[in-house]
Coordinates of C-alpha atoms in Angstrom, one line a residue:
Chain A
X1 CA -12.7 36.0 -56.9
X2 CA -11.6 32.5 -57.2
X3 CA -12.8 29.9 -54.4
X4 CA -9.4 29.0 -54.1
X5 CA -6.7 30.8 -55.3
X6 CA -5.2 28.9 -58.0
X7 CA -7.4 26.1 -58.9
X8 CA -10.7 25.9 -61.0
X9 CA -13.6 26.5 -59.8
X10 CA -15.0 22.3 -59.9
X11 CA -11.8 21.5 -58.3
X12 CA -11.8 24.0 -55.1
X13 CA -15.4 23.0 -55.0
X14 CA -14.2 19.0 -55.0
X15 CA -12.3 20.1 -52.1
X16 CA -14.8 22.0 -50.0
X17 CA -17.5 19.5 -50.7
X18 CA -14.7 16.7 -48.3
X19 CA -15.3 19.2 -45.5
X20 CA -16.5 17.8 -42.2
X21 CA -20.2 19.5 -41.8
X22 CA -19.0 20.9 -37.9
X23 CA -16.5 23.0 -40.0
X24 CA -19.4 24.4 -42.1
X25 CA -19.5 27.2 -39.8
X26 CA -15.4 28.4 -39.8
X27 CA -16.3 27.7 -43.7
X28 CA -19.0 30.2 -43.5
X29 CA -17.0 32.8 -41.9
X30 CA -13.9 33.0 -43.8
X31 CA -15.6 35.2 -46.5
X32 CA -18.4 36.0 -48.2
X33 CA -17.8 34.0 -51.5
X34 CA -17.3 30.4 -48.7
X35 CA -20.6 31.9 -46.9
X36 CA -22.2 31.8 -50.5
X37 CA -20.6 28.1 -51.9
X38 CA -21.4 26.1 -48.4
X39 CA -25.3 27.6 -48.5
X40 CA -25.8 26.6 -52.7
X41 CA -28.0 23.7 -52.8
X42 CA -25.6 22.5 -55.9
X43 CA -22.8 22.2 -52.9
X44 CA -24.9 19.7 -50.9
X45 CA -26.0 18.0 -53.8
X46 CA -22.9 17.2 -55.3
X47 CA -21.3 16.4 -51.7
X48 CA -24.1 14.1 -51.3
X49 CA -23.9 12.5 -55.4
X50 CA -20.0 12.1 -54.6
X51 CA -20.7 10.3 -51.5
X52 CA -19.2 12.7 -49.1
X53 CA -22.3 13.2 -47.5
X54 CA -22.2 12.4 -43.6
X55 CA -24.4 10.6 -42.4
X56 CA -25.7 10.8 -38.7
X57 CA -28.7 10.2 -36.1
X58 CA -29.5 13.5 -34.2
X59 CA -31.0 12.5 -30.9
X60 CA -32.6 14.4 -28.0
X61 CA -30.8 13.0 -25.3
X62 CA -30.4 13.2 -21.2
X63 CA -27.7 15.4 -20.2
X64 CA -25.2 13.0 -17.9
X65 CA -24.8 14.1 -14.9
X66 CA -22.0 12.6 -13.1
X67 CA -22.6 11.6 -9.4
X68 CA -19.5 11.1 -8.0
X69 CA -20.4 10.9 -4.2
X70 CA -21.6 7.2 -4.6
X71 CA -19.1 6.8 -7.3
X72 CA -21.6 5.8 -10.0
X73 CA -23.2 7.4 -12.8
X74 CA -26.6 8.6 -11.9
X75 CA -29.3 10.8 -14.0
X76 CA -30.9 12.8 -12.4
X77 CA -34.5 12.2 -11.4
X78 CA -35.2 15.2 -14.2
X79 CA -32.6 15.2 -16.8
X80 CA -31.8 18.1 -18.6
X81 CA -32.0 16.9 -22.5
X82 CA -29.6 18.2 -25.3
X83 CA -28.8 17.0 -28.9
X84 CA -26.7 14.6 -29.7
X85 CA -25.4 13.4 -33.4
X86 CA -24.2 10.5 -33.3
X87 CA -22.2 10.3 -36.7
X88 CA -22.1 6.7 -38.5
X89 CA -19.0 7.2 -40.7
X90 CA -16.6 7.7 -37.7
X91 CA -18.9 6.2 -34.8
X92 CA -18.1 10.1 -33.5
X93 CA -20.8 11.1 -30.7
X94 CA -20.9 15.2 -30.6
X95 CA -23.1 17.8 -29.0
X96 CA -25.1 20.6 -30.9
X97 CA -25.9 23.8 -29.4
X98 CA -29.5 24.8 -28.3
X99 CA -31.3 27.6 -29.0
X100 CA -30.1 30.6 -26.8
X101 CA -34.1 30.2 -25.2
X102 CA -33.5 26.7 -24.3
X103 CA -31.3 27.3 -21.1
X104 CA -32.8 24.7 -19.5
X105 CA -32.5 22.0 -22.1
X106 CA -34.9 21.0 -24.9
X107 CA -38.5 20.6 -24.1
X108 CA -39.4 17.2 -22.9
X109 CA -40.5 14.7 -25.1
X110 CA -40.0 17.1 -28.0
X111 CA -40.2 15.4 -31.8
X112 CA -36.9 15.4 -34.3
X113 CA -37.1 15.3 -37.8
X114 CA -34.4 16.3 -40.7
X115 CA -35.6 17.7 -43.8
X116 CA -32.4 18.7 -45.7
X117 CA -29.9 20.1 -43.7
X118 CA -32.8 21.5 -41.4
X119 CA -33.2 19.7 -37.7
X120 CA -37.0 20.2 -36.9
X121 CA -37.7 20.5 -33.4
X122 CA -41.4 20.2 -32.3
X123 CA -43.3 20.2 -29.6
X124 CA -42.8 18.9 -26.0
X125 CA -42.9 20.1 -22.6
X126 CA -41.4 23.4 -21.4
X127 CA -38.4 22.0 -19.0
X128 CA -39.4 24.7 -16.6
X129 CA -43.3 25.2 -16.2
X130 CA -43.8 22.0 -17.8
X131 CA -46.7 23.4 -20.2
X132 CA -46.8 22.1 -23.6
X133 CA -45.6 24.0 -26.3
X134 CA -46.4 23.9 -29.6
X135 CA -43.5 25.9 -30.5
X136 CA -41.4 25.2 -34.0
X137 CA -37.8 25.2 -33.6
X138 CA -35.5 24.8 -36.4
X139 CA -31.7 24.3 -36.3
X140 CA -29.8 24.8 -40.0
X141 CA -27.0 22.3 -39.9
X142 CA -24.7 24.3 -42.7
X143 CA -25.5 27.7 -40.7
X144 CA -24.9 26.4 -37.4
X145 CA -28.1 28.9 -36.3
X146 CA -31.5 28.4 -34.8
X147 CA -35.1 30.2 -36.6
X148 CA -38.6 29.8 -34.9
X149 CA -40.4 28.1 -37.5
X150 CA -44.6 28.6 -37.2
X151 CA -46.3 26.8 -34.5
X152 CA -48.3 23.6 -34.7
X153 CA -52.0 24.3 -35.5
X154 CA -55.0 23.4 -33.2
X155 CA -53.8 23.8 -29.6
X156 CA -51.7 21.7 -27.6
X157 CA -50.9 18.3 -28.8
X158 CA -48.0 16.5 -27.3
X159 CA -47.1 12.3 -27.8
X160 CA -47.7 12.8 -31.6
X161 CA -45.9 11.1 -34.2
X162 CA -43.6 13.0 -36.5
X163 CA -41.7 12.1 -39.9
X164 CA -40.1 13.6 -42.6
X165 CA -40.5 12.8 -46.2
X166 CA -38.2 12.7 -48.8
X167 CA -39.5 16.3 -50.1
X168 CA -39.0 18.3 -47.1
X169 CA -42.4 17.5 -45.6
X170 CA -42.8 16.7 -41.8
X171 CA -46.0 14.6 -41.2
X172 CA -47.3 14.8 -37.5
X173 CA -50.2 13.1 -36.6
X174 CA -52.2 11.5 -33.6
X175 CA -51.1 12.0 -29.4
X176 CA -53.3 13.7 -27.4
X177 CA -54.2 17.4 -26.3
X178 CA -54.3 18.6 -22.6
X179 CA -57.6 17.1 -21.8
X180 CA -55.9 13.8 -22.6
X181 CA -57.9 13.1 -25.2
X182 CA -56.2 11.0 -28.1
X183 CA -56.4 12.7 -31.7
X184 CA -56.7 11.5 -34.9
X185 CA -56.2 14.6 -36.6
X186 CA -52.6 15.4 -38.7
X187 CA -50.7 17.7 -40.3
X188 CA -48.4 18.5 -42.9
X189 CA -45.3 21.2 -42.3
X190 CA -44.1 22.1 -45.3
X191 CA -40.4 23.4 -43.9
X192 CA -39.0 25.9 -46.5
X193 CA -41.8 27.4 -47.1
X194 CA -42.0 27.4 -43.3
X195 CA -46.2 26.4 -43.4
X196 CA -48.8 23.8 -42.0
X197 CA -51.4 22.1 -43.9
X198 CA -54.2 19.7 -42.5
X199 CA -54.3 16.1 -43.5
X200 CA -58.1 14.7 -43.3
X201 CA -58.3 13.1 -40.0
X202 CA -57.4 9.3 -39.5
X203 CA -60.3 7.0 -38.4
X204 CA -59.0 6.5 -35.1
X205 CA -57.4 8.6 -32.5
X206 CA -53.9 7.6 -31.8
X207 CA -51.8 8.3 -28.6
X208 CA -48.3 7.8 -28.7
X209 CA -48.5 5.7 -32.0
X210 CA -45.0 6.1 -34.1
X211 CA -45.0 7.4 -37.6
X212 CA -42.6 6.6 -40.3
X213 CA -42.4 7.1 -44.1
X214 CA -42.3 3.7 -45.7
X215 CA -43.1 2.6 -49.6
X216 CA -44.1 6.2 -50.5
X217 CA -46.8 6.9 -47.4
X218 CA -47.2 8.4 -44.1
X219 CA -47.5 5.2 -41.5
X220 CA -49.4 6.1 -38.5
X221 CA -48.7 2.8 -35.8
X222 CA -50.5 1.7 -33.2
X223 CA -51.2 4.6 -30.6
X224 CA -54.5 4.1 -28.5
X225 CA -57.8 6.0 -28.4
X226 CA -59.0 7.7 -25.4
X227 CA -61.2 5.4 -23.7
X228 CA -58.4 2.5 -23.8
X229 CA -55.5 5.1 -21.8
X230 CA -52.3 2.8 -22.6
X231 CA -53.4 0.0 -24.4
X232 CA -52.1 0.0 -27.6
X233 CA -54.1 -1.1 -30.9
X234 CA -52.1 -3.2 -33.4
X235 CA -53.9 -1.5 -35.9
X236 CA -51.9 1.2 -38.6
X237 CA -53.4 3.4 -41.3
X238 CA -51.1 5.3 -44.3
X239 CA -52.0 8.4 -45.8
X240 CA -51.1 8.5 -49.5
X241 CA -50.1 12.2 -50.6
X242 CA -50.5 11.5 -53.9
X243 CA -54.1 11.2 -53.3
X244 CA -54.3 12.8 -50.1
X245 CA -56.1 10.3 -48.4
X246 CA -55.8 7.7 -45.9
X247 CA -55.8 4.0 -46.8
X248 CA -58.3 1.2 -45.0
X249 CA -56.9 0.5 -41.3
X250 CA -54.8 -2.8 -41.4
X251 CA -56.3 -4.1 -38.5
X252 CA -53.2 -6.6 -37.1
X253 CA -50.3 -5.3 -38.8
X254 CA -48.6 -6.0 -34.8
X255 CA -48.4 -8.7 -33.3
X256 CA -49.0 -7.7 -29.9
X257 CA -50.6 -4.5 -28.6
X258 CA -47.1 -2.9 -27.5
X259 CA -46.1 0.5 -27.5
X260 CA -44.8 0.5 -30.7
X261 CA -42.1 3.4 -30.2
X262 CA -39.3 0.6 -31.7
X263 CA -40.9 0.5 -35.2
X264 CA -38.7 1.8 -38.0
X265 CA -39.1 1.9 -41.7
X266 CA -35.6 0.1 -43.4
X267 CA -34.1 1.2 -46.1
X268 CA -35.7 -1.4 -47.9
X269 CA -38.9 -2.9 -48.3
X270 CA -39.3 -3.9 -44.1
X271 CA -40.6 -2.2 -41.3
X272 CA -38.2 -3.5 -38.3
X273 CA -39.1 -3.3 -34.5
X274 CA -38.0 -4.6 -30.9
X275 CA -40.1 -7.2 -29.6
X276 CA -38.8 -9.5 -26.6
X277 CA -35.4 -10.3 -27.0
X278 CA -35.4 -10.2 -30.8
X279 CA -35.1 -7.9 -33.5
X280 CA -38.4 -8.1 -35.8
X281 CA -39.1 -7.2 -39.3
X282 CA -42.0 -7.4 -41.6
X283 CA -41.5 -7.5 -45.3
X284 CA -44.8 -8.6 -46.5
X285 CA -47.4 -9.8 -43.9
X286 CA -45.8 -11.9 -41.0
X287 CA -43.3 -10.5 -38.7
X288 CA -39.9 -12.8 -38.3
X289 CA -37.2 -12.6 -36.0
X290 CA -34.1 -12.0 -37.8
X291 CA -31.3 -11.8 -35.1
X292 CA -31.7 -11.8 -31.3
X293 CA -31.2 -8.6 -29.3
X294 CA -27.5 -8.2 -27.6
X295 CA -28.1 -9.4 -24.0
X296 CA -27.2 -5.7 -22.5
X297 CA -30.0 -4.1 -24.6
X298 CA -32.5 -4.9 -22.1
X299 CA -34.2 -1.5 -22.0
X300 CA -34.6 -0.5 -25.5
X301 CA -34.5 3.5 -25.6
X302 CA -34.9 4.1 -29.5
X303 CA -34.2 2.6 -32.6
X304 CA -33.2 4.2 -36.5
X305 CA -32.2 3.5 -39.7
X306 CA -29.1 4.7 -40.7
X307 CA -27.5 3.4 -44.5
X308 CA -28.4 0.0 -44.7
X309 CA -27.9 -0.4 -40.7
X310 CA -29.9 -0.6 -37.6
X311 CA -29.0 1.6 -34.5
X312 CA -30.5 0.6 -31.5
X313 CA -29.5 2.2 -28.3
X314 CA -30.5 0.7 -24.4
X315 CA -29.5 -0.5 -21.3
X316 CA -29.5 -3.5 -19.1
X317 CA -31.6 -2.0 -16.5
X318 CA -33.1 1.0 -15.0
X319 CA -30.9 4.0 -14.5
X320 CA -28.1 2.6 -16.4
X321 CA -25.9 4.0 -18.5
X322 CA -27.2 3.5 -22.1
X323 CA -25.3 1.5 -25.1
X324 CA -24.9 1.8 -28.9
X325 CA -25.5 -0.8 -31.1
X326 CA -25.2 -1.4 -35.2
X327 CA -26.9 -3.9 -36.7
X328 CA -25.5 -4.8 -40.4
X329 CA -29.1 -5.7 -42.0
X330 CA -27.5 -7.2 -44.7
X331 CA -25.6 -9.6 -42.7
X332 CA -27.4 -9.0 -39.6
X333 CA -24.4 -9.0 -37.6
X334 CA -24.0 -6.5 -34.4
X335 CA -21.5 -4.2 -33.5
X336 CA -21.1 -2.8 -29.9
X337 CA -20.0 1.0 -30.4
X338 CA -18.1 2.9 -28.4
X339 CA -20.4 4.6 -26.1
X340 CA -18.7 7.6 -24.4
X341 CA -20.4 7.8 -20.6
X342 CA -21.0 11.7 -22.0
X343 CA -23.4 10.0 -24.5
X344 CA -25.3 7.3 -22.3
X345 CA -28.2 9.3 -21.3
X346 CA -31.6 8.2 -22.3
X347 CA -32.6 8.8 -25.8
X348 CA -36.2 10.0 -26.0
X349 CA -36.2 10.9 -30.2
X350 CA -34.4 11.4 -32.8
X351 CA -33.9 11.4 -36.6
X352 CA -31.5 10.8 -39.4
X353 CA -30.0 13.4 -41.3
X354 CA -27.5 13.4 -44.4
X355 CA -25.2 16.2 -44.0
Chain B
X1 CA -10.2 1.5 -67.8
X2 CA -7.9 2.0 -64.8
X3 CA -8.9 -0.9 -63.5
X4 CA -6.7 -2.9 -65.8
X5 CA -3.5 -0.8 -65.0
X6 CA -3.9 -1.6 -60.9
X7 CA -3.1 -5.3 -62.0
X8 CA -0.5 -5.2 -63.9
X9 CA 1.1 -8.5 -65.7
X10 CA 4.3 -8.8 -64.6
X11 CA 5.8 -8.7 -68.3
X12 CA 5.0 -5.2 -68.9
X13 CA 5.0 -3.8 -65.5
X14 CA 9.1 -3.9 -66.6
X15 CA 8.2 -1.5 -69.7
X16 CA 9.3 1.9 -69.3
X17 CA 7.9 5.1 -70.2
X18 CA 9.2 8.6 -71.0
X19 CA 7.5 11.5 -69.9
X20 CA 8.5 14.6 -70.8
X21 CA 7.6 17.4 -68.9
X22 CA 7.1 21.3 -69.3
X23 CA 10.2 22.0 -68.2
X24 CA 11.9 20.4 -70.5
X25 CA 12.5 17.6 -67.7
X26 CA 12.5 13.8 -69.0
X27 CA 10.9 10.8 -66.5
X28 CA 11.3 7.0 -67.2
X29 CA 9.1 5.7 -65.2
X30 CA 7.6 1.8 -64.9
X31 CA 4.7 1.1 -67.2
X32 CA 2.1 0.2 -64.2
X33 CA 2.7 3.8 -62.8
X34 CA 2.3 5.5 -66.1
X35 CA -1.1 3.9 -66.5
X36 CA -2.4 5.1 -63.4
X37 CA -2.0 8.4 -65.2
X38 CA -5.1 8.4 -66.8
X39 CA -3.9 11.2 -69.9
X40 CA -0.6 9.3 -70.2
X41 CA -2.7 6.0 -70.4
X42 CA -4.9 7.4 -73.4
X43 CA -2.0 8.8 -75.1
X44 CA -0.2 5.6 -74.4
X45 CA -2.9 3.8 -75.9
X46 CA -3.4 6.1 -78.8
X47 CA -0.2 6.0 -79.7
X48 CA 0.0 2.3 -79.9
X49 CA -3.2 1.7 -82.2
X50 CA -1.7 4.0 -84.6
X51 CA 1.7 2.1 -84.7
X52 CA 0.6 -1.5 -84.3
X53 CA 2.9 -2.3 -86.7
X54 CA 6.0 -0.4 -85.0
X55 CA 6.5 -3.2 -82.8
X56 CA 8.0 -2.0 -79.0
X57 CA 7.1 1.5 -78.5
X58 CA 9.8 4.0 -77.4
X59 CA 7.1 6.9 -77.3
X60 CA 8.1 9.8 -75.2
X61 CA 5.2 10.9 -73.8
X62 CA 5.0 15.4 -73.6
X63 CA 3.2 16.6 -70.6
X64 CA 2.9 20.5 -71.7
X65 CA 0.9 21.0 -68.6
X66 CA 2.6 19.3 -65.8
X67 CA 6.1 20.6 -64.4
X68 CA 8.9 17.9 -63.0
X69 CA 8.6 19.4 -59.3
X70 CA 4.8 18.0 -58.8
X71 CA 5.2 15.0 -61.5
X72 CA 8.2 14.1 -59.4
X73 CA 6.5 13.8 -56.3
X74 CA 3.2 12.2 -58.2
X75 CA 5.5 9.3 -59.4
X76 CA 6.9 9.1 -55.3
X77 CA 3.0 9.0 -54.3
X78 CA 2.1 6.3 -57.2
X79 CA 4.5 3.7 -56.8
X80 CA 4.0 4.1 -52.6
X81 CA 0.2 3.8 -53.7
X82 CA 0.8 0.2 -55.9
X83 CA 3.1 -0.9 -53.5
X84 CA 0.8 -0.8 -50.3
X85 CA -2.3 -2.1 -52.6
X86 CA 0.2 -5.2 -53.2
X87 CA 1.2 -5.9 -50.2
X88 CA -2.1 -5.7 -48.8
X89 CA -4.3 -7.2 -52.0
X90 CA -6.4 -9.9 -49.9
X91 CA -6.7 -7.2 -46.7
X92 CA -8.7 -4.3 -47.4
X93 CA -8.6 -2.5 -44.0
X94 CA -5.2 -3.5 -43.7
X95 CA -4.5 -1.3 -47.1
X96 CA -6.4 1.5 -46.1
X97 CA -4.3 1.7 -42.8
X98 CA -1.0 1.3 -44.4
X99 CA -2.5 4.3 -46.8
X100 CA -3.8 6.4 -44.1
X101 CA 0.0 6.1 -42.1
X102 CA 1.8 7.0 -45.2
X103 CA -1.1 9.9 -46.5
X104 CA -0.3 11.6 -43.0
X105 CA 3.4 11.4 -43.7
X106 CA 3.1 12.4 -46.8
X107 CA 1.8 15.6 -46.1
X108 CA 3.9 16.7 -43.1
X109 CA 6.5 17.1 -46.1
X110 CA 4.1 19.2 -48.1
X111 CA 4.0 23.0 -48.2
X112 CA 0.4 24.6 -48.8
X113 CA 1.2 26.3 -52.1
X114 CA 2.7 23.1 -53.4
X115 CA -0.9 21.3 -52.6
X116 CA -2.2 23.4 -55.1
X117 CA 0.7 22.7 -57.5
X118 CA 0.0 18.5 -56.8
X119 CA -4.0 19.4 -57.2
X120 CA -3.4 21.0 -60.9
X121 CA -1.1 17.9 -62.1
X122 CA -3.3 15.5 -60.1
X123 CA -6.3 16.8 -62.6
X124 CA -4.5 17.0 -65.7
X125 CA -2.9 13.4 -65.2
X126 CA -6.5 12.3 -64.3
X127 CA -5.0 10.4 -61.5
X128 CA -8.0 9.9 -59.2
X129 CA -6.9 8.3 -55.8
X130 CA -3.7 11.5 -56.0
X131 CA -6.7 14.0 -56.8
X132 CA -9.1 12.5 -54.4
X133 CA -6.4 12.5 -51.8
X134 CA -5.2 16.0 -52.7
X135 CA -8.7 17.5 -52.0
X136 CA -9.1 15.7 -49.2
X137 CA -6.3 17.6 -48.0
X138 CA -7.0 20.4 -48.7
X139 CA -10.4 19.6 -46.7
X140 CA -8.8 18.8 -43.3
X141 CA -6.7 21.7 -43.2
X142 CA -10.0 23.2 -42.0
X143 CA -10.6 20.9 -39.7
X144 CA -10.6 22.5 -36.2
X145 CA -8.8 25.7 -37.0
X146 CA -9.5 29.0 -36.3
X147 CA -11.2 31.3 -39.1
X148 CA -8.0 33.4 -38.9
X149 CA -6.0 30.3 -39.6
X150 CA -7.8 29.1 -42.7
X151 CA -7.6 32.4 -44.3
X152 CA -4.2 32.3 -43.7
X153 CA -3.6 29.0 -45.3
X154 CA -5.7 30.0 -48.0
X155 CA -4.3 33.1 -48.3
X156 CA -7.7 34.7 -48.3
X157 CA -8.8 37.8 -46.5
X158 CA -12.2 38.6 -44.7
X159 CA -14.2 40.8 -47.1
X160 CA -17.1 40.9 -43.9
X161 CA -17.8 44.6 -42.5
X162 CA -16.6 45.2 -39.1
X163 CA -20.2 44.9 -38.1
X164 CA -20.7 41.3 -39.8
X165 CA -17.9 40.0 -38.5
X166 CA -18.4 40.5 -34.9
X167 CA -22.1 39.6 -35.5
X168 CA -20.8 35.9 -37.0
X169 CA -18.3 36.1 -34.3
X170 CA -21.6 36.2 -31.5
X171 CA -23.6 33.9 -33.7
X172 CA -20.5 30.9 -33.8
X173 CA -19.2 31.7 -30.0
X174 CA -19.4 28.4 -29.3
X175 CA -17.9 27.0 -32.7
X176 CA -14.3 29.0 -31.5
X177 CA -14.2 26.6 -28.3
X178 CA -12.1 23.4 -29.1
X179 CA -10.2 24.7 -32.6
X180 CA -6.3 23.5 -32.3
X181 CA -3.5 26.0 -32.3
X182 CA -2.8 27.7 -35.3

């Protein structure tokens, strides 16, 4: 049967391949040969070789509730969180569905990543009893369907960091179990084959440190050990997978012992971060400012990479509505986006994904 | 190569070629649109290496594989094409809006069958930004619309069991709020 009736087979596919990914689903239902073409991995790859690849920032984000009695735009003292995707290409902000268990929201202070065109959900707090889960959920972007993937090993861990890899690895490392005690041990899920590893454990425990994947390694940031609750070290260690180890701790790789949630890996050779008013980055060993922060973004709620841009989302002040903002790193120039209200919640994680 | 052919110099954008297609159906059309024609511009360019002594070429170019309905509305989308890139050669977001108005236009005038009809001559012309476009629109004729509807267009028909069906149905609820209207 012909993909399209009437045109070779590489030309229906150069059409399917321009297909919005939120159409993926209509795609999938038309027939069983669309079903089949949508899920190839040849598909995605040539969408994404052919630069028709969207690309877009899923966020777990507060659920807007508007208050009209006072005529403002309140959250609410315990927001419900959803996903968000905030789409670069068209500056389009859209919703994703939850998995039909998460009626009340996502868990709190759950960890994104995106390995393929898989959303990783980990972790968090259960909205309702607020016990922490270890659960695994994964939402297939071309499927438009949620799986349970295998829980995180060794009990409850929650304020971990959490990155994907180029190869469809999610590192998670440090945060603390539900004795409060920071961990330095970390983990490798391996998402197709739907499996956890162990990493050798880091040399210091880390609570709430950030992870990213920068020249090649796993970047563990900051965090703090038990005895020091909420003062953050400036120290960071990587952990090579090529020789599945972890490098010497770089003792002052920040500047200031901050909560280092802000720190992103570029596209390129620097590691950027929120510090004061400015926008930081390190290429090499000393941080520089290289562009103040727009004067609304007082209350910076997260920060990603996204194509050779900065997003970084906040607000001027507590309890108010949050903005978007792109910053063009190669002419670091900012651009206020259009921030629906539906889309101002607080941001609490979040990854990028090319669909 | 098509590079060359999206600046013409005003000299031989006043050529003419001949295109002659299946259907027995002759063209003249300006030398800068031909070019853009990727087959015609290697044939053109073949041609005119063999007979470098022949002086002006009167070649008439055969297009065994393209019919005069599609060609004809190719040539329309072409010279619309050059004349918007003109008109907006120091604006680039200019261009692409001028493009985008006249793409939208464009299609309100075009029947689904015919799309495949412009795809096929798009390809064998090799003329990108027409095939690119083409599949493009065939792309957002998905775009918020009902299963039913894109089968329909598509002229495809649902090869699901009963069962599979309603089970997709259950599985996408949520995807069926928002489509447009058939």
């Amino acid at each position: 049967m012909e993909l399209i009736s009437g045109l070779p087979e590489d030309i229906a596919r150069d059409c399917l391949i321009r297909v919005s990914y939120e159409q993926f689903k209509t795609v999938s239902s038309v027939c069983k040969r669309w079903m089949k073409e949508v899920q190839l991995p040849e598909f995605h790859r040539l969408r994404k070789s052919s630069g028709h690849g969207q690309k877009v920032i899923v966020m777990a984000q507060a659920r807007v509730e508007p208050d009209w009695s006072f005529g403002l735009m309140k959250c609410m003292i315990h927001p419900a969180y959803r996903l968000t995707v905030y789409e670069s290409d068209t500056c389009n902000w859209r919703e994703l569905p939850l998995a039909p268990t998460m009626s009340s929201g996502l868990p709190m202070f759950c960890q994104l990543a995106g390995v393929g065109m898989d959303l990783v959900v980990m972790g968090g707090w259960d909205p309702e009893t607020w016990r922490v889960s270890n659960s695994v959920f994964i939402y297939n972007l071309v499927s438009a369907t949620w799986r349970r993937g295998v829980d995180m090993p060794g009990g409850p861990r929650t304020f971990f960091g959490c990155v994907s890899d180029p190869d469809g690895m999610v590192y998670v490392a440090g945060g603390h179990n539900d004795e409060k005690v920071a961990l330095r041990s970390a983990m490798v899920y391996d998402v197709a084959k739907d499996e956890w590893a162990m990493l050798p454990d880091m040399a210091m425990g880390r609570d709430e440190c950030k992870a990213i994947f920068h020249a090649g390694k796993f970047h563990v940031i900051g965090g703090y050990y038990t005895e020091k609750q909420g003062r953050f070290e400036r120290s960071t260690e990587a952990f090579d997978v090529a020789t599945w180890q972890w490098g010497r701790v770089e003792e002052d790789f920040l500047d200031d012992g901050t909560c280092p949630r802000t720190c992103v890996d570029g596209d390129d050779e620097a590691v950027y971060m929120c510090k004061g008013d400015d926008l930081v980055a390190k290429e090499g060993s000393t941080w520089q400012s290289i562009a103040k922060l727009p004067a609304e973004l007082c209350n910076i709620a997260y920060v990603a990479t996204c194509h050779g841009k900065l997003l970084v989302i906040g607000s001027p002040g507590f309890s108010q509505p949050n903005i978007a903002y792109n910053l063009e790193l190669k002419t670091n120039t900012w651009t206020r986006l259009e921030t629906p209200i539906k889309f101002s919640g607080h941001v609490q994680s979040g990854c990028y994904l090319e669909i | 190569m098509s590079n060359q052919s999206e600046s013409p110099n005003p000299t031989s954008s006043s050529n003419k070629i001949t295109l002659k297609t299946s259907d027995n159906e002759v063209f003249e059309v300006e030398e800068a649109v031909a070019m853009k024609f990727c087959t015609v511009k290697q044939y053109f360019d073949d041609e005119n290496n063999n007979n470098v002594t022949s002086g002006t070429s009167t070649t008439l170019i055969p297009l065994p594989n393209v019919e005069s309905h599609p060609l004809a509305i190719l040539i329309t989308y072409c010279k619309k094409h050059l004349e918007i890139k003109a008109n907006n050669a120091d604006n680039k977001k200019e261009m692409e809006i001028d493009m985008e108005h006249y793409e939208r236009e464009f299609l309100k005038n075009v029947m689904p069958q015919e799309l495949t009809e412009l795809i096929l001559a798009a390809n064998y012309l090799n003329f990108k930004e027409a095939l690119d476009f083409f599949c493009r629109a065939v792309a957002s004729a998905i775009q918020n619309k009902s299963v039913e509807y894109v089968r329909k267009f598509f002229g495809l028909e649902s090869d699901f069991k009963p069962g599979e069906e309603e089970k997709l149905r259950e599985e996408f609820a949520w995807s069926f709020e928002g489509v447009d209207e058939d």
